[in-house]
PDB file of C-alpha atoms in Angstrom:
ATOM      1  CA  MET R   2     256.946  46.132  96.655  1.00  0.00           C
ATOM      2  CA  LYS R   3     257.538  49.862  96.662  1.00  0.00           C
ATOM      3  CA  VAL R   4     255.139  51.424  99.260  1.00  0.00           C
ATOM      4  CA  ALA R   5     254.165  55.041  99.636  1.00  0.00           C
ATOM      5  CA  ILE R   6     255.159  55.313 103.366  1.00  0.00           C
ATOM      6  CA  PRO R   7     257.426  52.968 105.606  1.00  0.00           C
ATOM      7  CA  PRO R   8     255.838  50.770 108.226  1.00  0.00           C
ATOM      8  CA  PRO R   9     254.876  52.373 111.616  1.00  0.00           C
ATOM      9  CA  SER R  10     257.774  50.516 113.219  1.00  0.00           C
ATOM     10  CA  ILE R  11     260.296  52.091 110.928  1.00  0.00           C
ATOM     11  CA  LEU R  12     258.822  55.678 111.237  1.00  0.00           C
ATOM     12  CA  GLN R  13     259.217  55.299 114.972  1.00  0.00           C
ATOM     13  CA  LEU R  14     262.867  54.629 114.662  1.00  0.00           C
ATOM     14  CA  ASN R  15     263.569  57.323 112.164  1.00  0.00           C
ATOM     15  CA  LYS R  16     261.761  60.525 112.653  1.00  0.00           C
ATOM     16  CA  LYS R  17     263.409  62.340 109.459  1.00  0.00           C
ATOM     17  CA  VAL R  18     261.983  61.697 106.108  1.00  0.00           C
ATOM     18  CA  GLY R  19     265.407  61.438 104.659  1.00  0.00           C
ATOM     19  CA  ASP R  20     266.193  58.644 107.021  1.00  0.00           C
ATOM     20  CA  THR R  21     263.268  56.512 105.649  1.00  0.00           C
ATOM     21  CA  SER R  22     263.533  56.823 101.898  1.00  0.00           C
ATOM     22  CA  ASN R  23     265.497  53.576 101.642  1.00  0.00           C
ATOM     23  CA  GLU R  24     262.703  51.844 103.564  1.00  0.00           C
ATOM     24  CA  LEU R  25     260.062  52.365 100.837  1.00  0.00           C
ATOM     25  CA  VAL R  26     260.998  49.057  99.161  1.00  0.00           C
ATOM     26  CA  ARG R  27     259.510  46.268 101.281  1.00  0.00           C
ATOM     27  CA  HIS R  28     260.376  42.530 100.804  1.00  0.00           C
ATOM     28  CA  PHE R  29     257.970  39.536 101.168  1.00  0.00           C
ATOM     29  CA  LEU R  30     259.206  35.992 101.099  1.00  0.00           C
ATOM     30  CA  ILE R  31     257.129  33.293  99.309  1.00  0.00           C
ATOM     31  CA  GLU R  32     257.392  29.836 100.813  1.00  0.00           C
ATOM     32  CA  CYS R  33     256.688  26.641  99.031  1.00  0.00           C
ATOM     33  CA  THR R  34     254.926  23.851 101.030  1.00  0.00           C
ATOM     34  CA  GLN R  35     253.079  20.670 100.309  1.00  0.00           C
ATOM     35  CA  LYS R  36     249.896  22.666 100.437  1.00  0.00           C
ATOM     36  CA  GLY R  37     250.961  25.192  97.848  1.00  0.00           C
ATOM     37  CA  VAL R  38     252.625  28.579  97.981  1.00  0.00           C
ATOM     38  CA  ARG R  39     251.964  31.562 100.501  1.00  0.00           C
ATOM     39  CA  LEU R  40     253.571  34.594 101.811  1.00  0.00           C
ATOM     40  CA  LYS R  41     255.790  33.578 104.649  1.00  0.00           C
ATOM     41  CA  GLY R  42     255.131  34.702 108.152  1.00  0.00           C
ATOM     42  CA  CYS R  43     251.690  35.853 107.430  1.00  0.00           C
ATOM     43  CA  PRO R  44     249.166  33.555 109.160  1.00  0.00           C
ATOM     44  CA  ASN R  45     246.238  35.269 107.629  1.00  0.00           C
ATOM     45  CA  GLU R  46     247.296  34.272 104.128  1.00  0.00           C
ATOM     46  CA  PRO R  47     245.871  31.245 102.366  1.00  0.00           C
ATOM     47  CA  TYR R  48     247.754  28.691 100.332  1.00  0.00           C
ATOM     48  CA  PHE R  49     247.763  28.841  96.542  1.00  0.00           C
ATOM     49  CA  GLY R  50     247.922  26.275  93.905  1.00  0.00           C
ATOM     50  CA  SER R  51     250.437  28.271  91.843  1.00  0.00           C
ATOM     51  CA  LEU R  52     252.463  31.612  91.863  1.00  0.00           C
ATOM     52  CA  THR R  53     250.074  32.822  89.261  1.00  0.00           C
ATOM     53  CA  ALA R  54     247.097  32.260  91.572  1.00  0.00           C
ATOM     54  CA  LEU R  55     248.998  33.969  94.359  1.00  0.00           C
ATOM     55  CA  VAL R  56     249.747  37.148  92.341  1.00  0.00           C
ATOM     56  CA  TYR R  57     246.348  37.323  90.700  1.00  0.00           C
ATOM     57  CA  GLN R  58     244.544  37.149  94.106  1.00  0.00           C
ATOM     58  CA  HIS R  59     246.558  39.941  95.567  1.00  0.00           C
ATOM     59  CA  SER R  60     245.695  42.002  92.620  1.00  0.00           C
ATOM     60  CA  ILE R  61     242.080  41.734  93.786  1.00  0.00           C
ATOM     61  CA  THR R  62     242.750  42.072  97.332  1.00  0.00           C
ATOM     62  CA  PRO R  63     245.891  43.045  99.282  1.00  0.00           C
ATOM     63  CA  LEU R  64     245.385  40.602 102.198  1.00  0.00           C
ATOM     64  CA  ALA R  65     248.591  40.796 104.176  1.00  0.00           C
ATOM     65  CA  LEU R  66     250.283  43.134 101.740  1.00  0.00           C
ATOM     66  CA  PRO R  67     250.216  46.964 102.448  1.00  0.00           C
ATOM     67  CA  CYS R  68     248.338  47.362  98.982  1.00  0.00           C
ATOM     68  CA  LYS R  69     247.023  45.458  95.944  1.00  0.00           C
ATOM     69  CA  LEU R  70     249.447  44.343  93.271  1.00  0.00           C
ATOM     70  CA  LEU R  71     249.329  46.107  89.910  1.00  0.00           C
ATOM     71  CA  ILE R  72     249.714  43.615  86.998  1.00  0.00           C
ATOM     72  CA  PRO R  73     250.944  45.396  83.900  1.00  0.00           C
ATOM     73  CA  ASP R  74     249.330  44.568  80.505  1.00  0.00           C
ATOM     74  CA  GLN R  75     252.684  44.412  78.971  1.00  0.00           C
ATOM     75  CA  ASP R  76     256.339  44.088  79.991  1.00  0.00           C
ATOM     76  CA  PRO R  77     257.646  47.501  81.197  1.00  0.00           C
ATOM     77  CA  LEU R  78     261.067  46.907  79.227  1.00  0.00           C
ATOM     78  CA  ASP R  79     259.231  45.597  76.130  1.00  0.00           C
ATOM     79  CA  GLU R  80     261.565  42.442  76.413  1.00  0.00           C
ATOM     80  CA  ILE R  81     258.801  40.204  75.606  1.00  0.00           C
ATOM     81  CA  SER R  82     257.264  39.512  72.406  1.00  0.00           C
ATOM     82  CA  GLU R  83     253.728  40.470  71.359  1.00  0.00           C
ATOM     83  CA  ALA R  84     252.567  36.982  71.488  1.00  0.00           C
ATOM     84  CA  SER R  85     253.547  36.449  75.080  1.00  0.00           C
ATOM     85  CA  THR R  86     251.722  39.705  76.098  1.00  0.00           C
ATOM     86  CA  GLN R  87     248.414  38.366  74.879  1.00  0.00           C
ATOM     87  CA  THR R  88     248.785  35.695  77.437  1.00  0.00           C
ATOM     88  CA  SER R  89     249.329  37.983  80.419  1.00  0.00           C
ATOM     89  CA  VAL R  90     248.598  36.600  83.926  1.00  0.00           C
ATOM     90  CA  ASN R  91     246.061  39.536  84.133  1.00  0.00           C
ATOM     91  CA  SER R  92     243.751  37.441  82.081  1.00  0.00           C
ATOM     92  CA  ALA R  93     240.987  35.870  84.248  1.00  0.00           C
ATOM     93  CA  ALA R  94     240.248  33.507  81.560  1.00  0.00           C
ATOM     94  CA  GLU R  95     243.620  32.007  81.689  1.00  0.00           C
ATOM     95  CA  LEU R  96     243.547  31.731  85.562  1.00  0.00           C
ATOM     96  CA  LEU R  97     240.180  29.973  85.338  1.00  0.00           C
ATOM     97  CA  LYS R  98     241.681  27.493  82.940  1.00  0.00           C
ATOM     98  CA  GLN R  99     244.034  26.512  85.758  1.00  0.00           C
ATOM     99  CA  GLY R 100     241.162  26.281  88.138  1.00  0.00           C
ATOM    100  CA  ALA R 101     241.205  26.251  91.923  1.00  0.00           C
ATOM    101  CA  ALA R 102     240.024  23.668  94.523  1.00  0.00           C
ATOM    102  CA  CYS R 103     239.778  23.302  98.247  1.00  0.00           C
ATOM    103  CA  ASN R 104     237.739  21.366 100.833  1.00  0.00           C
ATOM    104  CA  VAL R 105     234.890  23.116 102.467  1.00  0.00           C
ATOM    105  CA  CYS R 106     231.823  21.906 104.556  1.00  0.00           C
ATOM    106  CA  TYR R 107     228.649  21.685 102.602  1.00  0.00           C
ATOM    107  CA  LEU R 108     225.705  22.825 104.763  1.00  0.00           C
ATOM    108  CA  ASN R 109     222.523  23.065 102.811  1.00  0.00           C
ATOM    109  CA  SER R 110     220.768  24.002  99.650  1.00  0.00           C
ATOM    110  CA  VAL R 111     217.626  26.227  99.884  1.00  0.00           C
ATOM    111  CA  GLU R 112     215.314  27.226  97.021  1.00  0.00           C
ATOM    112  CA  MET R 113     215.134  31.010  96.683  1.00  0.00           C
ATOM    113  CA  GLU R 114     212.457  31.524  93.903  1.00  0.00           C
ATOM    114  CA  SER R 115     213.845  34.514  92.013  1.00  0.00           C
ATOM    115  CA  LEU R 116     215.856  36.002  95.019  1.00  0.00           C
ATOM    116  CA  THR R 117     219.517  36.487  94.420  1.00  0.00           C
ATOM    117  CA  GLY R 118     222.471  38.590  95.868  1.00  0.00           C
ATOM    118  CA  HIS R 119     223.296  39.058  99.438  1.00  0.00           C
ATOM    119  CA  GLN R 120     219.694  38.851 100.403  1.00  0.00           C
ATOM    120  CA  ALA R 121     219.671  35.299  99.157  1.00  0.00           C
ATOM    121  CA  VAL R 122     222.597  34.134 101.223  1.00  0.00           C
ATOM    122  CA  GLN R 123     221.222  35.705 104.184  1.00  0.00           C
ATOM    123  CA  LYS R 124     217.847  34.070 103.840  1.00  0.00           C
ATOM    124  CA  ALA R 125     219.156  30.692 103.108  1.00  0.00           C
ATOM    125  CA  LEU R 126     221.364  30.821 106.214  1.00  0.00           C
ATOM    126  CA  THR R 127     218.730  32.185 108.427  1.00  0.00           C
ATOM    127  CA  LEU R 128     216.419  29.268 107.335  1.00  0.00           C
ATOM    128  CA  THR R 129     219.242  26.716 107.744  1.00  0.00           C
ATOM    129  CA  LEU R 130     219.909  27.891 111.446  1.00  0.00           C
ATOM    130  CA  VAL R 131     216.334  27.263 112.385  1.00  0.00           C
ATOM    131  CA  GLN R 132     215.887  23.831 110.602  1.00  0.00           C
ATOM    132  CA  GLU R 133     214.879  20.948 112.851  1.00  0.00           C
ATOM    133  CA  PRO R 134     216.814  18.794 113.087  1.00  0.00           C
ATOM    134  CA  PRO R 135     219.723  20.950 111.903  1.00  0.00           C
ATOM    135  CA  PRO R 136     221.580  19.753 108.957  1.00  0.00           C
ATOM    136  CA  THR R 137     224.729  17.864 109.214  1.00  0.00           C
ATOM    137  CA  SER R 138     227.750  19.443 107.599  1.00  0.00           C
ATOM    138  CA  THR R 139     229.696  17.303 105.195  1.00  0.00           C
ATOM    139  CA  VAL R 140     233.237  17.957 103.933  1.00  0.00           C
ATOM    140  CA  VAL R 141     233.233  18.150 100.183  1.00  0.00           C
ATOM    141  CA  HIS R 142     235.771  19.101  97.436  1.00  0.00           C
ATOM    142  CA  PHE R 143     234.834  22.395  95.898  1.00  0.00           C
ATOM    143  CA  LYS R 144     236.377  22.875  92.610  1.00  0.00           C
ATOM    144  CA  VAL R 145     235.964  26.157  90.308  1.00  0.00           C
ATOM    145  CA  SER R 146     236.970  25.839  86.619  1.00  0.00           C
ATOM    146  CA  SER R 147     236.103  27.116  83.172  1.00  0.00           C
ATOM    147  CA  GLN R 148     233.247  24.531  83.330  1.00  0.00           C
ATOM    148  CA  GLY R 149     231.623  25.654  86.532  1.00  0.00           C
ATOM    149  CA  ILE R 150     231.553  24.625  90.040  1.00  0.00           C
ATOM    150  CA  THR R 151     231.949  20.912  90.898  1.00  0.00           C
ATOM    151  CA  LEU R 152     231.289  19.445  94.374  1.00  0.00           C
ATOM    152  CA  THR R 153     232.553  16.041  95.129  1.00  0.00           C
ATOM    153  CA  ASP R 154     231.366  14.257  98.329  1.00  0.00           C
ATOM    154  CA  ASN R 155     234.457  11.719  98.560  1.00  0.00           C
ATOM    155  CA  GLN R 156     232.799   9.898 101.485  1.00  0.00           C
ATOM    156  CA  ARG R 157     229.455   9.815  99.522  1.00  0.00           C
ATOM    157  CA  LYS R 158     227.469  10.670 102.802  1.00  0.00           C
ATOM    158  CA  LEU R 159     224.986  12.929 100.868  1.00  0.00           C
ATOM    159  CA  PHE R 160     225.911  12.607  97.226  1.00  0.00           C
ATOM    160  CA  PHE R 161     228.586  11.697  94.882  1.00  0.00           C
ATOM    161  CA  ARG R 162     229.203  14.651  92.509  1.00  0.00           C
ATOM    162  CA  ARG R 163     227.114  17.896  91.581  1.00  0.00           C
ATOM    163  CA  HIS R 164     228.041  20.149  88.985  1.00  0.00           C
ATOM    164  CA  TYR R 165     226.892  23.714  88.300  1.00  0.00           C
ATOM    165  CA  PRO R 166     227.802  25.034  84.954  1.00  0.00           C
ATOM    166  CA  VAL R 167     229.427  28.541  84.683  1.00  0.00           C
ATOM    167  CA  SER R 168     226.322  29.995  82.849  1.00  0.00           C
ATOM    168  CA  SER R 169     224.171  28.938  85.787  1.00  0.00           C
ATOM    169  CA  VAL R 170     226.164  30.495  88.826  1.00  0.00           C
ATOM    170  CA  ILE R 171     225.021  34.022  89.124  1.00  0.00           C
ATOM    171  CA  PHE R 172     226.316  35.287  92.675  1.00  0.00           C
ATOM    172  CA  CYS R 173     228.585  34.291  95.442  1.00  0.00           C
ATOM    173  CA  ALA R 174     229.249  36.001  98.876  1.00  0.00           C
ATOM    174  CA  LEU R 175     229.935  35.660 102.624  1.00  0.00           C
ATOM    175  CA  ASP R 176     226.957  35.887 104.801  1.00  0.00           C
ATOM    176  CA  PRO R 177     226.313  39.654 105.151  1.00  0.00           C
ATOM    177  CA  GLN R 178     225.540  39.156 108.811  1.00  0.00           C
ATOM    178  CA  ASP R 179     229.056  37.551 109.460  1.00  0.00           C
ATOM    179  CA  ARG R 180     227.121  34.572 111.349  1.00  0.00           C
ATOM    180  CA  LYS R 181     229.290  31.515 112.053  1.00  0.00           C
ATOM    181  CA  TRP R 182     228.720  27.762 111.762  1.00  0.00           C
ATOM    182  CA  ILE R 183     229.408  26.113 115.056  1.00  0.00           C
ATOM    183  CA  LYS R 184     230.731  22.435 115.100  1.00  0.00           C
ATOM    184  CA  ASP R 185     232.645  20.749 117.854  1.00  0.00           C
ATOM    185  CA  GLY R 186     233.040  23.935 119.651  1.00  0.00           C
ATOM    186  CA  LEU R 187     234.735  25.709 116.526  1.00  0.00           C
ATOM    187  CA  SER R 188     233.224  28.475 114.643  1.00  0.00           C
ATOM    188  CA  ALA R 189     233.666  28.879 110.768  1.00  0.00           C
ATOM    189  CA  LYS R 190     232.668  31.621 108.382  1.00  0.00           C
ATOM    190  CA  VAL R 191     229.738  30.822 106.043  1.00  0.00           C
ATOM    191  CA  PHE R 192     229.508  31.485 102.450  1.00  0.00           C
ATOM    192  CA  GLY R 193     226.977  30.602  99.562  1.00  0.00           C
ATOM    193  CA  PHE R 194     226.647  30.802  95.909  1.00  0.00           C
ATOM    194  CA  VAL R 195     223.387  31.207  94.020  1.00  0.00           C
ATOM    195  CA  ALA R 196     222.594  29.196  90.844  1.00  0.00           C
ATOM    196  CA  ARG R 197     219.728  28.640  88.490  1.00  0.00           C
ATOM    197  CA  LYS R 198     217.583  25.889  89.553  1.00  0.00           C
ATOM    198  CA  GLN R 199     217.928  23.079  87.094  1.00  0.00           C
ATOM    199  CA  GLY R 200     215.316  22.997  84.295  1.00  0.00           C
ATOM    200  CA  SER R 201     214.226  26.717  85.272  1.00  0.00           C
ATOM    201  CA  ALA R 202     215.005  30.036  83.785  1.00  0.00           C
ATOM    202  CA  THR R 203     213.844  31.989  86.788  1.00  0.00           C
ATOM    203  CA  ASP R 204     214.112  30.141  90.003  1.00  0.00           C
ATOM    204  CA  ASN R 205     217.427  30.069  91.972  1.00  0.00           C
ATOM    205  CA  VAL R 206     219.022  27.952  94.603  1.00  0.00           C
ATOM    206  CA  CYS R 207     221.417  29.114  97.249  1.00  0.00           C
ATOM    207  CA  HIS R 208     224.000  26.569  98.186  1.00  0.00           C
ATOM    208  CA  LEU R 209     225.661  27.252 101.724  1.00  0.00           C
ATOM    209  CA  PHE R 210     229.094  26.150 102.881  1.00  0.00           C
ATOM    210  CA  ALA R 211     231.335  26.825 105.845  1.00  0.00           C
ATOM    211  CA  GLU R 212     235.283  26.861 106.087  1.00  0.00           C
ATOM    212  CA  HIS R 213     236.625  23.707 106.761  1.00  0.00           C
ATOM    213  CA  ASP R 214     240.501  24.673 106.915  1.00  0.00           C
ATOM    214  CA  PRO R 215     241.382  28.164 108.192  1.00  0.00           C
ATOM    215  CA  GLU R 216     244.283  28.182 105.707  1.00  0.00           C
ATOM    216  CA  GLN R 217     241.669  27.945 103.077  1.00  0.00           C
ATOM    217  CA  PRO R 218     239.453  30.926 104.083  1.00  0.00           C
ATOM    218  CA  ALA R 219     235.932  31.385 102.694  1.00  0.00           C
ATOM    219  CA  SER R 220     236.844  34.903 101.507  1.00  0.00           C
ATOM    220  CA  ALA R 221     239.370  33.631  99.050  1.00  0.00           C
ATOM    221  CA  VAL R 222     236.951  31.109  97.606  1.00  0.00           C
ATOM    222  CA  VAL R 223     234.234  33.965  97.274  1.00  0.00           C
ATOM    223  CA  ASN R 224     236.819  36.328  95.686  1.00  0.00           C
ATOM    224  CA  PHE R 225     237.928  33.584  93.087  1.00  0.00           C
ATOM    225  CA  VAL R 226     234.303  32.598  92.326  1.00  0.00           C
ATOM    226  CA  SER R 227     233.027  36.450  92.120  1.00  0.00           C
ATOM    227  CA  LYS R 228     235.993  38.001  90.307  1.00  0.00           C
ATOM    228  CA  VAL R 229     237.383  35.142  88.071  1.00  0.00           C
ATOM    229  CA  MET R 230     234.476  32.986  87.335  1.00  0.00           C
ATOM    230  CA  ILE R 231     231.323  35.290  87.382  1.00  0.00           C
ATOM    231  CA  GLY R 232     233.297  38.303  86.678  1.00  0.00           C
ATOM    232  CA  SER R 233     234.916  36.896  83.542  1.00  0.00           C
ATOM    233  CA  PRO R 234     233.598  37.081  79.950  1.00  0.00           C
ATOM    234  CA  LYS R 235     231.384  34.031  79.171  1.00  0.00           C
ATOM    235  CA  ASN R 236     232.421  32.372  76.008  1.00  0.00           C
TER     236      ASN R 236
END
């Protein structure tokens, strides 16, 4: 990456601008693991299922990079054909076809009437935290695809599989108050998505989840759902 200014550590060693001009190009290694690909040496970075997903996510939010990536609409050197430019990685629809999945802790589903947005996530968590007895979190497989969001309870503690069509999912966000879900002495970020109640055109339900694996952060799930699924044109 070419950055506007060198890192602070470089500036401290080289006070003159001329001495830092060759430090404007920074290198970031990508490591491949059984969990996926990620930026090496960056503990705050999640794992991604493909290089395409890694690049696209960093064009939405920089995460550990000094700035967001800019994805060109076509090859700068015009070395690729017109047909290949039409399938640019910049297309959210193409990324959505690949889908994304991770494990999260399912907490609760709360009916919201017509409420949506951050207020719905906030209210749903408030009601959940005072619920007696408190709900038991269950690890589920959370998959986002062009078909919508699919939850699979592999241990079948609460349900087997639930599917929310892409047309029904209208909002996704972290808890605006940044409250945490506490389990076994550990705290995890909470997020939720709002979907139309089945069979209703006006009533919504907010479905709440907590992070299960810190290497699969809630923020990455929210970004993917919000920017790629909800933000992409509905066919």
